[in-house]
């Protein structure tokens, strides 16, 4: 169980040990199905241990889940400590409670495996259903809890051949494949010894063949557009005096204008003309109703004759007796300097952009005070930027597969993700976030422009490859190639259908298990 937790941690950045994903769950599955003495079921040459009870299965997998979340989301401690105003003990407690909460999904997996296994020695039913259960619980983590961070399939984002399935099933299909191999490996340790060697070889061969997809080179893409992605590198906790505000704004507009003009490859025709400038989500107080901000960005757009997307704080008229609502927004400015459209972030970050249950979680108000109390947006309609339609989503939204695909389904021909990963510092969170963003490009067969405050700022092609990027924690700009795509994938059109099928199959297996058990009891009592 502990081994499984460790393996699940190291398959994500920054360890880069992605190949271990084919083994990460096998120790947990074996532990669940060989948890207690078989007693009278012990037969020479047969498995001498029987499955965990549902309660035992829950506890085994729950501890595994707590350890896994602690190892992959450790950065929550620093975020709550530095920006949430929490003391060190309180930040540790916040991380622990977070792990205990999300670890419940691992626990539920163990409980259901225990229910499916029953008290017999036939492991076929829980092994067959385990991949469906895992995907169903990933769907629940996405839809119910709203934190699908590092779904298992993300570990194979660099596997070009395997990731082709994501255009059909989303990332959930890759998760299914990974669990399937882990189940085969676990089965090799559950069968009688004389069969173990053959099954072990088969499981290792399957994992090796699937991992070999990472060696496949995807065909080269041919971008015919260029964007300028500005990495602002604005400190999260800057002291925004009027002078500092004006200096920062001047620096960013000057950087944007100069970078757009000073590109020899563009001037000589090697690169297409820059037709889009993107400013990231930023901790800067750039309000859309602030004339200083509006005028500066409009002037820049006119000077460069370029469409501009600017991360900003959107405003709306105040309702009588209430404060004016504010939004985490991306404003679209035309080459003539007109503010033509705006996307308001729909999926907000709890404890970062709003405080759920304020009376209960008032201790975390420091973090919300740093970011602001935002209102939710209501539309994922692409922004029209001349000849292109931009699917703009903001930061945390990139980890929700079904939400991002709506932009492409409504006609977005390129994705733009603006983000501020400065909250994570130098932890592995920024790299985890990048990989999840890359998977959205793969699922929807779209170029994706990722503009971040501190990095990674990158251009990502429809295969999920990072084709251009700039160093982190520098104020600079990236000349980012991209192309427009109107073709939609099956996943874009139909969303999480595969994950729902897995949930239905899991539910059916559980119902059949109880129905069979009930019928068997009736037969036994009648005889």
XYZ file of C-alpha atoms in Angstrom:
527
model
C 0.000 0.000 0.000
C 2.798 2.437 0.909
C 4.770 1.281 -2.140
C 1.761 2.005 -4.332
C 1.438 5.513 -2.873
C 5.125 6.222 -3.531
C 4.868 4.974 -7.114
C 1.773 7.101 -7.716
C 3.683 10.171 -6.513
C 6.803 9.719 -8.649
C 4.951 9.190 -11.938
C 4.144 12.914 -11.986
C 6.519 15.878 -12.351
C 9.061 16.712 -11.379
C 10.226 13.087 -11.067
C 9.489 12.264 -14.720
C 9.301 8.533 -13.929
C 6.231 8.128 -16.116
C 6.966 4.509 -17.051
C 6.259 3.483 -13.451
C 2.579 4.263 -14.003
C 2.223 0.693 -15.343
C 3.166 -0.623 -11.889
C 1.882 2.074 -9.532
C -1.494 0.552 -8.644
C -0.521 -3.130 -8.718
C 0.756 -3.243 -5.092
C -2.482 -1.677 -3.858
C -4.625 -4.125 -5.829
C -2.620 -7.090 -4.522
C -2.919 -5.743 -0.971
C -6.688 -5.434 -1.342
C -7.086 -8.985 -2.635
C -4.604 -10.673 -0.291
C -5.359 -8.923 2.963
C -6.254 -11.604 5.508
C -5.697 -15.285 6.274
C -7.872 -17.653 4.305
C -8.564 -19.930 7.257
C -10.592 -22.897 6.092
C -10.223 -21.690 2.506
C -6.525 -22.500 2.506
C -5.814 -25.258 0.014
C -2.428 -26.588 -0.946
C -1.176 -24.960 -4.108
C -3.860 -22.268 -4.044
C -3.884 -18.655 -2.894
C -3.526 -18.671 0.874
C -4.933 -15.219 1.547
C -8.366 -13.878 0.840
C -9.589 -10.366 -0.017
C -9.997 -7.542 2.436
C -13.399 -6.914 3.878
C -15.002 -3.715 2.550
C -13.947 -1.857 5.704
C -10.393 -3.170 5.494
C -10.281 -2.322 1.800
C -11.435 1.202 2.497
C -8.796 1.769 5.171
C -5.953 0.318 3.085
C -6.780 2.386 0.017
C -7.661 5.475 2.068
C -4.212 5.622 3.655
C -2.721 5.131 0.179
C -4.792 8.054 -1.117
C -3.800 10.341 1.753
C -0.125 9.623 1.115
C -0.542 10.094 -2.630
C -2.183 13.510 -2.298
C 0.357 14.596 0.307
C 3.165 13.666 -2.085
C 1.729 15.326 -5.199
C -0.090 18.346 -3.717
C 2.448 19.245 -1.039
C 2.601 22.737 -2.556
C -0.728 23.537 -0.868
C 1.215 23.992 2.368
C 3.414 26.769 0.938
C 0.487 28.464 -0.786
C -1.603 28.550 2.387
C 1.431 29.548 4.459
C 2.664 32.380 2.257
C -0.562 33.738 0.801
C -3.305 32.415 3.060
C -1.955 34.043 6.170
C -1.887 30.702 8.037
C 0.664 29.721 10.650
C 2.854 26.705 9.882
C 0.766 24.318 12.040
C -2.463 25.608 10.505
C -1.069 25.187 6.992
C -0.034 21.614 7.791
C -3.521 20.962 9.122
C -5.073 22.448 5.961
C -2.942 20.152 3.780
C -3.787 17.142 5.948
C -7.523 17.833 5.815
C -7.298 18.294 2.051
C -5.555 14.913 1.697
C -8.083 13.240 3.979
C -10.925 14.641 1.921
C -9.687 13.653 -1.528
C -8.204 10.410 -0.240
C -11.793 9.269 0.203
C -11.853 8.409 -3.519
C -8.994 5.958 -3.066
C -10.810 4.644 -0.012
C -13.997 4.175 -1.969
C -12.045 2.251 -4.610
C -10.772 -0.125 -1.923
C -14.213 -0.518 -0.400
C -15.834 -1.372 -3.730
C -13.088 -3.833 -4.646
C -13.706 -5.518 -1.295
C -17.440 -5.665 -1.963
C -16.923 -7.161 -5.405
C -14.453 -9.740 -4.138
C -16.581 -11.027 -1.290
C -15.112 -13.783 0.866
C -14.241 -16.284 -1.860
C -11.002 -17.038 -3.666
C -12.196 -16.074 -7.140
C -10.490 -12.751 -7.914
C -11.756 -12.481 -11.472
C -14.728 -10.227 -10.779
C -12.865 -7.450 -8.872
C -9.934 -7.607 -11.293
C -12.148 -7.261 -14.355
C -14.153 -4.384 -12.867
C -11.217 -2.507 -11.271
C -10.362 -0.368 -14.370
C -14.023 0.630 -14.745
C -14.222 1.496 -11.044
C -11.090 3.634 -11.198
C -12.344 5.676 -14.151
C -15.798 6.055 -12.583
C -14.164 7.466 -9.445
C -11.992 9.822 -11.517
C -15.219 11.096 -13.072
C -16.683 11.575 -9.592
C -13.561 13.448 -8.505
C -14.015 15.744 -11.494
C -17.754 16.258 -11.246
C -18.470 16.010 -7.524
C -15.397 17.294 -5.716
C -14.194 19.519 -8.538
C -10.506 18.660 -8.178
C -9.391 16.375 -11.041
C -5.751 17.265 -10.446
C -3.353 14.695 -11.927
C -5.807 12.149 -13.255
C -3.855 8.955 -13.805
C -3.805 9.260 -17.598
C -1.891 12.567 -17.391
C 1.222 10.538 -16.537
C 1.373 9.426 -20.201
C 0.972 12.853 -21.814
C 4.326 12.394 -23.617
C 3.211 9.072 -25.093
C 2.168 10.191 -28.557
C 0.806 6.843 -29.733
C -1.182 6.042 -26.581
C -2.565 9.569 -26.283
C -4.361 9.221 -29.616
C -7.108 7.487 -27.656
C -7.756 10.765 -25.797
C -9.406 12.207 -28.907
C -12.028 9.497 -28.487
C -12.346 8.960 -24.736
C -10.613 11.942 -23.180
C -7.883 11.386 -20.618
C -10.087 8.757 -18.952
C -9.323 6.229 -21.693
C -5.618 6.486 -20.904
C -6.339 6.036 -17.204
C -8.293 2.898 -18.108
C -5.364 1.464 -20.080
C -2.958 2.130 -17.222
C -5.183 0.454 -14.634
C -5.779 -2.476 -16.990
C -2.046 -3.211 -17.162
C -1.745 -2.795 -13.397
C -4.570 -5.306 -12.958
C -2.791 -7.816 -15.213
C 0.387 -7.367 -13.202
C -1.491 -7.795 -9.912
C -3.204 -10.915 -11.249
C 0.194 -12.528 -11.782
C 0.709 -12.461 -7.997
C -2.756 -13.800 -7.238
C -2.836 -16.949 -9.362
C -1.222 -20.291 -8.430
C 2.567 -20.351 -8.783
C 2.602 -22.508 -11.891
C 0.692 -19.821 -13.830
C 2.510 -16.828 -12.377
C 5.445 -16.702 -14.778
C 3.356 -16.606 -17.941
C 1.013 -13.931 -16.582
C 3.882 -11.811 -15.330
C 5.584 -11.924 -18.724
C 2.309 -11.027 -20.452
C 1.663 -8.066 -18.125
C 5.208 -6.715 -18.468
C 5.043 -7.144 -22.240
C 1.765 -5.207 -22.417
C 3.192 -2.375 -20.329
C 6.360 -2.287 -22.406
C 4.486 -2.179 -25.704
C 2.220 0.628 -24.512
C 5.125 2.582 -23.020
C 6.988 2.209 -26.313
C 4.454 4.597 -27.789
C 6.589 7.334 -26.241
C 9.239 6.519 -28.854
C 6.841 7.276 -31.700
C 7.488 10.589 -33.416
C 4.357 12.497 -34.313
C 4.279 14.129 -37.754
C 5.473 17.691 -37.878
C 2.803 20.366 -37.635
C 2.857 23.362 -39.949
C 1.881 26.506 -38.058
C 0.815 29.424 -40.193
C 0.138 31.993 -37.456
C 2.273 33.572 -34.741
C 1.343 34.996 -31.353
C 3.332 36.959 -28.818
C 2.905 35.531 -25.317
C 4.031 38.003 -22.667
C 5.414 36.490 -19.467
C 4.951 39.341 -17.021
C 6.794 37.882 -14.002
C 4.843 40.126 -11.643
C 5.367 39.186 -7.965
C 2.284 37.756 -6.294
C 2.754 39.913 -3.197
C 3.908 43.151 -4.834
C 3.209 46.485 -3.129
C 0.992 48.258 -5.648
C 1.740 51.903 -5.147
C 0.590 54.266 -7.936
C 4.177 54.652 -9.106
C 4.798 50.896 -9.154
C 1.520 50.321 -11.003
C 2.391 52.844 -13.700
C 5.953 51.579 -14.061
C 4.799 47.957 -14.399
C 2.168 48.866 -16.960
C 4.671 50.910 -18.967
C 7.219 48.089 -18.879
C 4.689 45.525 -20.110
C 3.307 47.630 -22.942
C 6.823 48.566 -24.033
C 7.942 44.928 -23.879
C 4.936 43.877 -25.942
C 5.356 46.564 -28.587
C 9.109 46.124 -28.922
C 8.900 42.328 -29.017
C 6.228 42.437 -31.690
C 8.327 44.785 -33.836
C 11.812 43.385 -33.241
C 11.428 39.953 -34.823
C 13.791 39.466 -37.799
C 12.190 36.138 -38.678
C 8.853 37.918 -39.048
C 10.290 40.776 -41.065
C 12.013 38.434 -43.488
C 8.934 36.264 -43.968
C 10.361 33.134 -42.302
C 7.638 33.472 -39.666
C 4.102 34.689 -40.289
C 3.172 38.127 -38.984
C 2.246 38.273 -35.316
C -1.541 38.521 -35.217
C -2.189 38.031 -31.490
C -0.662 39.343 -28.255
C -1.562 37.595 -25.005
C -1.081 38.901 -21.490
C -1.510 36.269 -18.760
C -3.618 36.100 -15.655
C -1.740 38.348 -13.288
C -1.662 39.467 -9.658
C -1.574 43.033 -10.955
C -4.681 45.149 -10.175
C -5.544 45.659 -13.838
C -9.250 46.546 -13.714
C -11.141 46.733 -16.987
C -12.828 49.976 -15.880
C -9.515 51.677 -15.016
C -8.725 54.288 -17.693
C -4.999 53.940 -17.060
C -5.087 50.251 -17.920
C -7.586 50.554 -20.766
C -5.794 53.411 -22.488
C -2.372 51.764 -22.229
C -3.549 48.455 -23.680
C -5.603 50.157 -26.406
C -2.599 52.230 -27.454
C -0.442 49.119 -27.575
C -2.987 47.252 -29.720
C -3.211 50.191 -32.138
C 0.553 50.622 -32.328
C 1.130 46.952 -33.079
C -2.069 46.598 -35.171
C -2.660 43.332 -33.359
C -5.526 41.613 -31.562
C -4.760 41.467 -27.842
C -5.998 39.246 -25.016
C -5.294 40.788 -21.620
C -5.733 39.045 -18.290
C -7.554 41.487 -16.064
C -10.122 42.032 -13.338
C -13.471 42.426 -15.043
C -16.087 44.721 -13.610
C -19.856 45.066 -13.911
C -22.311 47.729 -12.775
C -23.201 47.563 -9.093
C -26.611 46.364 -8.009
C -28.453 48.669 -5.637
C -27.269 48.118 -2.094
C -24.494 45.704 -3.087
C -20.854 46.008 -4.031
C -20.017 45.968 -7.734
C -19.231 42.383 -8.848
C -15.751 41.605 -10.123
C -14.589 38.726 -12.331
C -11.344 36.998 -13.182
C -11.367 37.952 -16.836
C -9.639 37.953 -20.185
C -10.426 41.036 -22.243
C -10.182 41.096 -26.047
C -8.946 44.307 -27.672
C -9.038 44.843 -31.435
C -6.194 46.266 -33.577
C -8.077 49.573 -33.537
C -7.912 49.673 -29.732
C -11.581 48.828 -29.135
C -12.506 46.544 -26.227
C -14.707 44.145 -28.133
C -15.340 41.134 -25.869
C -14.507 39.541 -22.550
C -14.381 36.066 -21.081
C -15.199 35.804 -17.375
C -13.833 32.732 -15.629
C -16.590 30.200 -14.983
C -14.877 27.657 -12.714
C -13.402 29.528 -9.766
C -10.798 28.174 -7.335
C -12.147 27.582 -3.830
C -10.057 29.385 -1.179
C -8.292 31.258 -3.958
C -11.019 33.150 -5.819
C -13.897 32.652 -3.450
C -14.399 31.306 0.048
C -16.907 28.432 0.280
C -18.941 28.360 3.487
C -17.361 31.592 4.797
C -18.390 31.083 8.424
C -16.805 27.608 8.494
C -13.588 28.451 6.648
C -12.986 31.978 7.847
C -9.471 30.942 8.975
C -8.444 30.786 5.277
C -9.711 34.234 4.463
C -6.181 35.576 4.099
C -5.733 33.712 0.852
C -9.001 35.018 -0.549
C -8.097 38.533 0.545
C -4.926 38.293 -1.545
C -6.816 37.249 -4.665
C -10.290 38.697 -4.314
C -13.879 37.553 -4.027
C -14.829 36.901 -7.649
C -18.164 36.185 -9.253
C -18.573 33.292 -11.694
C -18.835 33.832 -15.423
C -21.717 32.270 -17.311
C -20.496 31.571 -20.857
C -17.781 29.573 -22.598
C -18.416 31.163 -25.954
C -15.219 31.693 -27.996
C -14.004 35.246 -28.532
C -14.054 36.461 -32.135
C -10.684 37.938 -33.099
C -11.008 38.754 -36.764
C -10.387 35.575 -38.732
C -9.922 33.389 -35.626
C -12.114 32.288 -32.736
C -10.253 32.038 -29.449
C -11.208 29.476 -26.820
C -9.937 31.366 -23.780
C -9.905 29.695 -20.376
C -8.167 30.801 -17.218
C -5.661 28.940 -15.037
C -7.363 26.166 -13.004
C -10.022 25.654 -15.679
C -7.479 23.803 -17.808
C -7.662 20.719 -15.550
C -11.348 20.086 -16.393
C -11.543 18.051 -19.609
C -15.264 18.371 -20.257
C -15.309 22.110 -19.602
C -12.461 22.940 -21.969
C -13.879 20.841 -24.812
C -16.976 23.093 -24.886
C -14.868 25.896 -26.378
C -13.898 23.743 -29.358
C -17.419 22.362 -29.625
C -18.697 25.952 -29.973
C -16.228 26.761 -32.731
C -12.935 27.803 -31.119
C -10.146 27.113 -33.614
C -7.282 27.743 -31.168
C -7.074 27.523 -27.372
C -5.612 30.277 -25.198
C -4.906 29.520 -21.551
C -3.835 32.409 -19.352
C -2.559 31.509 -15.927
C -0.717 32.705 -12.851
C 1.306 29.787 -11.511
C 3.322 32.089 -9.271
C 1.195 30.903 -6.354
C 3.003 27.552 -6.520
C 6.552 28.892 -6.261
C 9.205 26.434 -7.418
C 7.247 23.318 -6.465
C 6.226 20.715 -9.027
C 2.742 22.212 -9.350
C 3.586 24.398 -12.361
C 4.859 21.335 -14.273
C 1.815 19.302 -13.214
C -0.399 22.126 -14.471
C 1.436 22.304 -17.792
C 0.973 18.571 -18.439
C -2.740 18.783 -17.754
C -3.011 21.762 -20.093
C -1.170 19.778 -22.784
C -3.739 16.981 -22.483
C -6.527 19.449 -23.354
C -4.764 20.161 -26.658
C -4.580 16.428 -27.387
C -8.208 15.697 -26.505
C -9.511 18.421 -28.802
C -6.866 18.424 -31.571
C -6.132 22.110 -31.035
C -3.090 24.312 -30.844
C -2.898 25.782 -27.357
C -1.169 29.016 -26.373
C -0.270 29.006 -22.680
C 0.607 32.449 -21.336
C 1.589 32.490 -17.665
C 2.805 35.116 -15.240
C 5.943 33.268 -14.126
C 6.071 30.248 -16.477
C 5.815 27.852 -18.136
C 4.813 30.071 -21.071
C 4.601 27.862 -24.137
C 3.076 27.011 -27.496
C 1.599 23.500 -27.566
C 0.654 21.661 -30.733
C -2.337 19.288 -31.192
C -0.118 16.319 -30.258
C 0.533 17.880 -26.862
C 4.142 18.720 -27.726
C 5.683 21.908 -26.378
C 7.090 23.399 -29.577
C 8.274 26.696 -28.084
C 8.784 28.000 -24.558
C 10.790 30.548 -22.581
C 12.617 30.274 -19.244
C 10.547 30.628 -16.092
C 10.628 33.648 -13.777
C 11.805 36.128 -16.405
C 9.959 39.130 -17.787
C 10.097 38.388 -21.486
C 7.936 37.418 -24.446
C 7.629 34.261 -26.538
C 7.129 34.190 -30.292
C 4.639 31.319 -30.358
C 3.697 29.480 -33.552
C 0.186 28.129 -33.962
C -2.444 27.204 -36.509
C -6.221 27.296 -36.677
C -8.190 24.037 -36.635
C -11.893 23.535 -37.291
C -11.998 19.712 -37.184
C -13.528 18.364 -33.981
C -12.675 15.111 -32.247
C -15.179 12.557 -31.008
C -14.365 13.650 -27.464
C -14.995 17.297 -28.346
C -18.465 16.430 -29.623
C -19.491 13.887 -26.989
C -17.506 14.693 -23.860
C -17.127 12.237 -20.987
C -19.194 9.432 -22.538
C -16.502 6.819 -21.843
C -16.219 7.740 -18.175
C -20.011 7.512 -17.821
C -20.007 4.082 -19.479
C -17.412 2.988 -16.923
C -19.638 4.313 -14.138
C -22.637 2.404 -15.525
C -20.653 -0.838 -15.840
C -19.335 -0.417 -12.300
C -22.835 0.159 -10.949
C -24.139 -2.861 -12.854
C -21.360 -5.072 -11.488
C -22.099 -3.996 -7.933
C -25.835 -4.607 -8.355
C -25.157 -8.021 -9.885
C -22.826 -8.854 -6.996
C -25.521 -8.145 -4.414
C -28.260 -9.837 -6.450
C -26.128 -12.958 -6.860
C -25.277 -12.994 -3.162
C -28.935 -12.631 -2.195
C -30.037 -15.416 -4.546
C -27.317 -17.734 -3.268
C -28.464 -17.182 0.311
C -32.016 -18.087 -0.675
C -30.828 -21.307 -2.313
C -28.725 -22.199 0.711
C -31.609 -21.579 3.123
C -34.061 -23.646 1.037
C -31.688 -26.590 0.847
